[in-house]
Short mmCIF file of C-alpha atoms in Angstrom, two decimals:
data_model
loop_
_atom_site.label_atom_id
_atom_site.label_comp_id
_atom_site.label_asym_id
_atom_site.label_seq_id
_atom_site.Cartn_x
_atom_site.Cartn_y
_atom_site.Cartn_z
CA UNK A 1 0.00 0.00 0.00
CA UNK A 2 1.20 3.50 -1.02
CA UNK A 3 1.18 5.62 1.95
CA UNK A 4 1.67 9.41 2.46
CA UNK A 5 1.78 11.39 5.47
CA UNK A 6 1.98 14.80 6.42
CA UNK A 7 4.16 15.12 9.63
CA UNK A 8 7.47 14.01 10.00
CA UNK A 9 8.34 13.63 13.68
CA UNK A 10 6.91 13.35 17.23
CA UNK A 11 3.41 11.48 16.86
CA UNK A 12 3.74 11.23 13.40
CA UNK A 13 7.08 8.86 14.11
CA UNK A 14 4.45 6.90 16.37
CA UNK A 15 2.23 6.66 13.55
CA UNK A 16 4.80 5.47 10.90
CA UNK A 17 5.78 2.72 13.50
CA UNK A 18 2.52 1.29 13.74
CA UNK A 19 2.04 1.00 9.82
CA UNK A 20 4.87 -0.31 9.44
CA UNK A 21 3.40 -3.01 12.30
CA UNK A 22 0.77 -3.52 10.05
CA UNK A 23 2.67 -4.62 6.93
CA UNK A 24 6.27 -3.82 6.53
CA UNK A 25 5.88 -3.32 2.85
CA UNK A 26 3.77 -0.39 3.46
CA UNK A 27 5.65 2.25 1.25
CA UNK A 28 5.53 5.69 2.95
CA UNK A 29 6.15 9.01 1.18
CA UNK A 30 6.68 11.64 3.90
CA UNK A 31 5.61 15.59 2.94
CA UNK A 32 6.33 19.16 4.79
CA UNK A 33 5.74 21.95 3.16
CA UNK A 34 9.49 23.28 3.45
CA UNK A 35 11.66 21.67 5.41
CA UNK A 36 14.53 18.89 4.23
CA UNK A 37 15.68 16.03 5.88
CA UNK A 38 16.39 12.04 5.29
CA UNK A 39 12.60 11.23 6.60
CA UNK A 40 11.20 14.05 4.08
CA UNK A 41 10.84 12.69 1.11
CA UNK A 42 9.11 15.67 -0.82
CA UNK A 43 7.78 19.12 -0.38
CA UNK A 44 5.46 19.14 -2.99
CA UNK A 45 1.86 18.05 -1.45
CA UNK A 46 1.14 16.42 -4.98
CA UNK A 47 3.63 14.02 -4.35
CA UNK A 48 1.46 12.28 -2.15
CA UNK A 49 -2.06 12.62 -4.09
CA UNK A 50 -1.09 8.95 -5.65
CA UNK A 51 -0.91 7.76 -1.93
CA UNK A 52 -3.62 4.84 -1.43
CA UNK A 53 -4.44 6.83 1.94
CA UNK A 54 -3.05 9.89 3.49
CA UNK A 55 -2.02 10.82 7.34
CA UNK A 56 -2.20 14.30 8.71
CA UNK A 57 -0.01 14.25 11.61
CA UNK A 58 1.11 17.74 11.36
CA UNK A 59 0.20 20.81 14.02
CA UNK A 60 -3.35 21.09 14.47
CA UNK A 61 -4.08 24.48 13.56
CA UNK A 62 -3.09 23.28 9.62
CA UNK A 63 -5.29 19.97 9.73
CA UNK A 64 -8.59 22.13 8.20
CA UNK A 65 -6.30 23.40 5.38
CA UNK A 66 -4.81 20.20 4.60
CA UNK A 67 -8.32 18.00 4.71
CA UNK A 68 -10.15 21.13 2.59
CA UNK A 69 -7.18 21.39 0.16
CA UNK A 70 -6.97 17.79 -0.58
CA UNK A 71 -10.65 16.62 -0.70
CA UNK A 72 -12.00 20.10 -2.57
CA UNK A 73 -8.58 21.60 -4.11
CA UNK A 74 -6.58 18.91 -5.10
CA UNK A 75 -9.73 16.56 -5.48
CA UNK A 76 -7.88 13.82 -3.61
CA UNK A 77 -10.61 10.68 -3.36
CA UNK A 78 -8.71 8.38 -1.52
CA UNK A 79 -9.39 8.08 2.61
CA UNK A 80 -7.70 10.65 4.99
CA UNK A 81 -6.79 9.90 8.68
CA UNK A 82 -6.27 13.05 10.75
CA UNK A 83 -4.73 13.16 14.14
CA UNK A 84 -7.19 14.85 16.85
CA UNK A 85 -8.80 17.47 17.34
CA UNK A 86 -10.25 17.91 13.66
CA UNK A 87 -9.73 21.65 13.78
CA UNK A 88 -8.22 24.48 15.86
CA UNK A 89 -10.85 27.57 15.39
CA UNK A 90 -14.47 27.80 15.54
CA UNK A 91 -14.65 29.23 12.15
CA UNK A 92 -13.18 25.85 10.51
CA UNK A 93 -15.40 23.67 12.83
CA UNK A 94 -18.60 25.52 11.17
CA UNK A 95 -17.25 24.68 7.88
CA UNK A 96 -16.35 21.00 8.61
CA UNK A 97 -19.65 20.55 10.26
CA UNK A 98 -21.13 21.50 6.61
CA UNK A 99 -19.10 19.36 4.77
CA UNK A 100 -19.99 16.47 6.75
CA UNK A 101 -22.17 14.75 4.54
CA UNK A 102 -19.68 15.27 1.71
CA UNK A 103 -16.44 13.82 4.38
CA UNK A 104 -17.64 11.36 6.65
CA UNK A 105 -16.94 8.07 4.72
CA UNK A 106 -13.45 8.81 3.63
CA UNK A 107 -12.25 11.00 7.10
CA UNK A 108 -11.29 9.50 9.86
CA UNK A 109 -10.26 11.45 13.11
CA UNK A 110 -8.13 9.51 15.53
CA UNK A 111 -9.64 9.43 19.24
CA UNK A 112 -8.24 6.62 19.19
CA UNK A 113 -8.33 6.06 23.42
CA UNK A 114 -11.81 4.65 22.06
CA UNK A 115 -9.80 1.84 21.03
CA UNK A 116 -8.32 1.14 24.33
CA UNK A 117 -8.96 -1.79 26.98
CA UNK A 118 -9.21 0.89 29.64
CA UNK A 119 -12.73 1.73 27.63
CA UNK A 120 -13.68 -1.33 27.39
CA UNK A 121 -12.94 -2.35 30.43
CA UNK A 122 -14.86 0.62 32.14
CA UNK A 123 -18.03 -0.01 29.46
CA UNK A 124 -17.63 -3.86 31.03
CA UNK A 125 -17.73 -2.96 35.00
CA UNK A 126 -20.37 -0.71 35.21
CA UNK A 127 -23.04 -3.07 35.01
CA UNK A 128 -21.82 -4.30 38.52
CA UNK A 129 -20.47 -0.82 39.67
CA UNK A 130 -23.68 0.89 38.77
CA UNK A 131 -24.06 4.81 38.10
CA UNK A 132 -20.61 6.96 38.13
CA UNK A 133 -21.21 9.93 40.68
CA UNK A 134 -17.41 11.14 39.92
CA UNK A 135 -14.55 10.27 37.74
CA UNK A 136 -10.68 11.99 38.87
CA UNK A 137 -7.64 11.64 35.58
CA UNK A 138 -4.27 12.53 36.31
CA UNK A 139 -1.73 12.24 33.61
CA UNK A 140 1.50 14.07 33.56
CA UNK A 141 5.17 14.47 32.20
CA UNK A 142 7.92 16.38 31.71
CA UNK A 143 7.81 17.38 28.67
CA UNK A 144 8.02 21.66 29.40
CA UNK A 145 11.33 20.66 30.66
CA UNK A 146 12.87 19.24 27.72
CA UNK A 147 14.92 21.25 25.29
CA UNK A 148 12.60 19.85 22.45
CA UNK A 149 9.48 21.81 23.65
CA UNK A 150 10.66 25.09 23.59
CA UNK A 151 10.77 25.67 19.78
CA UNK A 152 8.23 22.78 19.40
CA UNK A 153 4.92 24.30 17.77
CA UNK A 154 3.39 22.67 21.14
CA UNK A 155 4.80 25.29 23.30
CA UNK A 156 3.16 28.20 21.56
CA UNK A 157 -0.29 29.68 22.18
CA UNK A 158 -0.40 31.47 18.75
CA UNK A 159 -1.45 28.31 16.98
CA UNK A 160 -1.95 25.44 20.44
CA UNK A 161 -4.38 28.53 22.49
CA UNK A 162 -5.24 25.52 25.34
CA UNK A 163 -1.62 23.86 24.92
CA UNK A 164 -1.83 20.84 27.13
CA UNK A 165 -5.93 20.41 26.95
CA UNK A 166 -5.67 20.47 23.29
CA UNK A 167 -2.96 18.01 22.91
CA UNK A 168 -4.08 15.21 25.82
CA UNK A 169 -6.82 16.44 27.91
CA UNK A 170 -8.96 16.37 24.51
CA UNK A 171 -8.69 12.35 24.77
CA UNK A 172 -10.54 12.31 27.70
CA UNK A 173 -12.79 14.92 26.87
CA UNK A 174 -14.01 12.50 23.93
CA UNK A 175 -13.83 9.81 25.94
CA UNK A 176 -15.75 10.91 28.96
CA UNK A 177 -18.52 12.09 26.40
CA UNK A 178 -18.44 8.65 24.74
CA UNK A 179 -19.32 7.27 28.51
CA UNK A 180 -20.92 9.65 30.17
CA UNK A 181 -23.24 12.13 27.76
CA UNK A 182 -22.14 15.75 26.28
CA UNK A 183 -21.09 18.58 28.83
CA UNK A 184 -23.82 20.41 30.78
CA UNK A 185 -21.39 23.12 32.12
CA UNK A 186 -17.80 23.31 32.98
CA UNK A 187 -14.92 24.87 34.44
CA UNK A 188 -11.34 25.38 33.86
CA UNK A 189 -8.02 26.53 35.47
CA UNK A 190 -5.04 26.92 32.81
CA UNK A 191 -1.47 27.52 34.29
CA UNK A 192 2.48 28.00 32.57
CA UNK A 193 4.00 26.62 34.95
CA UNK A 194 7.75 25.49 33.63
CA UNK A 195 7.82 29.46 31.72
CA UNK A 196 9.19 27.03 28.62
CA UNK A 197 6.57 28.46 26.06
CA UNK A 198 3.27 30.76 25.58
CA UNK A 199 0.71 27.51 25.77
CA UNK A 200 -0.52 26.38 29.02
CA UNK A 201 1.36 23.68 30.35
CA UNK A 202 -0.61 22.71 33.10
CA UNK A 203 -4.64 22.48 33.00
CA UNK A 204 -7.72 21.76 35.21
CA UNK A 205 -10.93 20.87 33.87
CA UNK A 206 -14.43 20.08 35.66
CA UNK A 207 -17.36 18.39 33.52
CA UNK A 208 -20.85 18.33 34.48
CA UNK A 209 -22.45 15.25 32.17
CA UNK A 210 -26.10 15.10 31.10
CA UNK A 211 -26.04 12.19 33.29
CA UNK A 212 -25.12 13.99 36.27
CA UNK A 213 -21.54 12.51 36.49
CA UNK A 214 -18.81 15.13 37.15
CA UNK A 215 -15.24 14.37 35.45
CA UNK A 216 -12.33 15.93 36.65
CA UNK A 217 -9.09 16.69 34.16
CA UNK A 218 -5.70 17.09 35.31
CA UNK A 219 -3.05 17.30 32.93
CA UNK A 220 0.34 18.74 32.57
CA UNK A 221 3.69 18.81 30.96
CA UNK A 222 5.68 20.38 34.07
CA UNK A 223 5.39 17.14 36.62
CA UNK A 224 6.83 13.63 36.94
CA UNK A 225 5.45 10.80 34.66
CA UNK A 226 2.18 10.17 36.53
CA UNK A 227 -0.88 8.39 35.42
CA UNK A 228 -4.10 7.81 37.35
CA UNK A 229 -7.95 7.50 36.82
CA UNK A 230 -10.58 7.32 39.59
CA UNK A 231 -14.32 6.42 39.41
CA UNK A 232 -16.85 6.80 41.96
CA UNK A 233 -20.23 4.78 41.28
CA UNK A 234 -22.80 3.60 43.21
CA UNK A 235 -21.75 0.22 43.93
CA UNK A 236 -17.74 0.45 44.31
CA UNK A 237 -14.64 2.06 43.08
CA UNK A 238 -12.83 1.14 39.66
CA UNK A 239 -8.74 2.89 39.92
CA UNK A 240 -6.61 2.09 37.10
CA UNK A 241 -2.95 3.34 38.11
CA UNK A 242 0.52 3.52 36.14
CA UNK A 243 0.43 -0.94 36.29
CA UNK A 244 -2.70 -1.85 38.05
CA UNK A 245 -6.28 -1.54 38.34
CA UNK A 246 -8.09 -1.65 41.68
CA UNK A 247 -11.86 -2.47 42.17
CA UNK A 248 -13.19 -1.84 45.61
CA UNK A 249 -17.10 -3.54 46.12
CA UNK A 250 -19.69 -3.89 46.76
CA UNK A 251 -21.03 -1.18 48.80
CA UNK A 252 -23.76 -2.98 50.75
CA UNK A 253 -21.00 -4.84 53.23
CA UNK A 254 -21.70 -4.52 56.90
CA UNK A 255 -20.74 -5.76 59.98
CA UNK A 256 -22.17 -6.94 63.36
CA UNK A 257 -23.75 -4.08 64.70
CA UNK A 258 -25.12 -3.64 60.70
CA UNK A 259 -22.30 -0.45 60.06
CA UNK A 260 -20.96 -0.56 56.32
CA UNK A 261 -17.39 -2.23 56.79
CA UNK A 262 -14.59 -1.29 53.88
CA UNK A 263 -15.32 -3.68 50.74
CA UNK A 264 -12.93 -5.73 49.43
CA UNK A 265 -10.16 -5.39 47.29
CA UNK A 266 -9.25 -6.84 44.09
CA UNK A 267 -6.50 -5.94 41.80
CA UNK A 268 -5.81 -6.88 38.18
CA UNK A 269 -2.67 -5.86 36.02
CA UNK A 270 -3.03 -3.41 33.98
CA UNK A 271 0.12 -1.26 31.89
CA UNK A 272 -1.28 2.53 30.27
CA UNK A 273 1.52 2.77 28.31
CA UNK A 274 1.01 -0.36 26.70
CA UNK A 275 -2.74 0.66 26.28
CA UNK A 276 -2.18 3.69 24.86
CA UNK A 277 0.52 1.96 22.15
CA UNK A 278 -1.77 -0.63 21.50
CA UNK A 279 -5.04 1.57 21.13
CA UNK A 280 -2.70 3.65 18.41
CA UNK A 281 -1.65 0.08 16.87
CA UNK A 282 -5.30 -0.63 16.96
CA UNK A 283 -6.59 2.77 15.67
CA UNK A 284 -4.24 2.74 12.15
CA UNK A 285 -4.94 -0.49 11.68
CA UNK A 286 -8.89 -0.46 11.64
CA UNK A 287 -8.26 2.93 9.33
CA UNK A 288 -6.26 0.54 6.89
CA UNK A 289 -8.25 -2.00 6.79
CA UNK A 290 -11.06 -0.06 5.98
CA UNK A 291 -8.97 1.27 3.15
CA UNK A 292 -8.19 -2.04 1.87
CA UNK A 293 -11.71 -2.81 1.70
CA UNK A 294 -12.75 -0.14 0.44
CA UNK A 295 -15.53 0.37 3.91
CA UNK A 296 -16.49 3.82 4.28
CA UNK A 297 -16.39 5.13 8.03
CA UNK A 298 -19.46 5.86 9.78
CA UNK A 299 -21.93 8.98 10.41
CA UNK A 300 -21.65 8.77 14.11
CA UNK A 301 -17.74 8.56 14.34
CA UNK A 302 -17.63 11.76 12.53
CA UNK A 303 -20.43 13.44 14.76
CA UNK A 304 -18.84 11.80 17.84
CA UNK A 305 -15.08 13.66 16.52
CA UNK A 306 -17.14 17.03 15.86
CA UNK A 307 -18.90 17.49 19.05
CA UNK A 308 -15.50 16.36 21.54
CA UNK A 309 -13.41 19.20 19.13
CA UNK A 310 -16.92 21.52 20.05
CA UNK A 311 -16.29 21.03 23.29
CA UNK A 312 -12.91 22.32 23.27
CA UNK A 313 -13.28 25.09 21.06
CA UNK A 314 -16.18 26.02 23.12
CA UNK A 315 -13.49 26.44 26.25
CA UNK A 316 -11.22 28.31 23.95
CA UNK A 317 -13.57 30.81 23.12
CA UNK A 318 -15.34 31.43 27.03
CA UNK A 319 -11.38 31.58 28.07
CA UNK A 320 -10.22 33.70 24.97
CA UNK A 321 -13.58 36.35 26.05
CA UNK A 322 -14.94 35.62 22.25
#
């Protein structure tokens, strides 16, 4: 399969790795606009309109340009896979949302934490869990610290307004919809804390769901390597860590004078880093197969990609004062 890709390094290495997972004779034709190197191959986009599929991997403020140019410009009718969010500005979301009929079955945005066990898993045990009253994510790194970030397109607020949010906490935004309905109201706390860059580095987000759950959001890129995800429900406690994941239940245990005792625990391995590599893994390979076969996506995966990239844009725009 001819492949080309727009990106050339960071997540769009990740994303080269995994098709070459998928079939090592995958032949990959690498495009930036202007930069040279040994893993660009051209900088002329219609280099890559003979591609059997095409990746945008590049900085999300250029993914509207890219999808509009090839589909309506360049009339390119093979299937595109863009990295999340769709869009970076309200403006383009509008635009995509209108073209939606005309995109759906050949674009494919990667949420691809849909893809992971740790969904799964939490679709699984909440029929013995019952409702989710709260859910608490952690996940941080260093990366503000590193030398890479400072002239990385990541570190600047010109085109990456919500930095961190936009980049990771926009997984979880889609995937907290997914579980627990669309956002009823929020609030958010946005910090530069390492002074590496313009973009927020650090970022705390409350969600009230449409069914009453609240989801907490803590990300950052100026802490330790730190992973952790809480949920409350009705019937018990479900904790997935860095390695593990803890269940504590049932509720309803008591003892002899009939006071509720401390359930019992029971712990399962469990590795995010894997899960994350695997959903990834998981994620290009579903898009490729559904190029090989010729499948077009489906309605509600685009709707699904819109309204999580609403969501965020709709926090840009209460924090921005537009």
């Amino acid at each position: 399969m001819n492949i080309g890709i727009i990106g050339y390094k960071g997540h769009a290495i990740r994303i080269c790795d995994a098709i070459k997972e998928n079939n090592i004779n995958n032949k990959i034709i690498t495009f930036h606009p202007r930069k040279k190197n040994e893993a660009i191959k051209t900088n002329n986009l219609d280099d890559i309109l003979k591609s059997d599929c095409i990746f945008i991997a590049s900085p999300n403020d250029t993914h509207f340009d890219y999808i509009t140019e090839l589909k309506f410009q360049k009339g390119y009718s093979g299937k595109i896979f863009c990295e999340k969010p769709p869009v970076a500005d309200s403006s383009e979301l509008e635009h995509l949302s209108q073209y939606g009929e005309n995109l759906f079955r050949d674009v494919y945005f990667n949420f691809n934490f849909r893809k992971t066990s740790l969904y799964k898993e939490i679709k699984c045990r909440l029929n013995d869990l019952g409702a989710v009253l709260s859910v608490d994510l952690s996940l941080t790194h260093g990366l503000a610290y590193k030398d890479s970030y400072i002239n990385s397109w990541r570190s600047q607020s010109i085109n990456h307004s919500l930095g961190v949010l936009e980049t990771v906490g926009i997984h979880w935004i889609d995937l907290f919809i997914s579980l627990f309905g669309n956002i009823k109201r929020h609030q958010m706390f946005n910090n530069i804390i390492a002074k590496t860059g313009t973009a927020f580095d650090t970022s705390d987000l409350v969600l009230l769901h449409n069914s009453g759950t609240v989801s907490k959001i803590f990300v950052s890129y100026a802490s330790c390597k730190y992973f952790n995800l809480k949920l409350h429900c009705t019937n018990g406690v479900i904790n997935f860590k860095n390695n593990d994941i803890f269940i504590i239940s049932p509720r309803d245990v008591f003892d002899s004078h009939g006071n509720f005792k401390y359930p019992e625990k029971f712990e399962f391995e469990y590795s995010f880093d894997r899960d994350y590599r695997d959903s990834l893994s998981t994620s290009v390979n579903y898009f490729l197969s559904c190029v090989e076969k010729n499948i077009p996506f489906k309605r509600d995966c685009w709707d699904r990609s819109i309204e999580s990239n609403r969501v965020l844009l709709t926090l840009k725009n209460r924090y921005d004062g537009v």
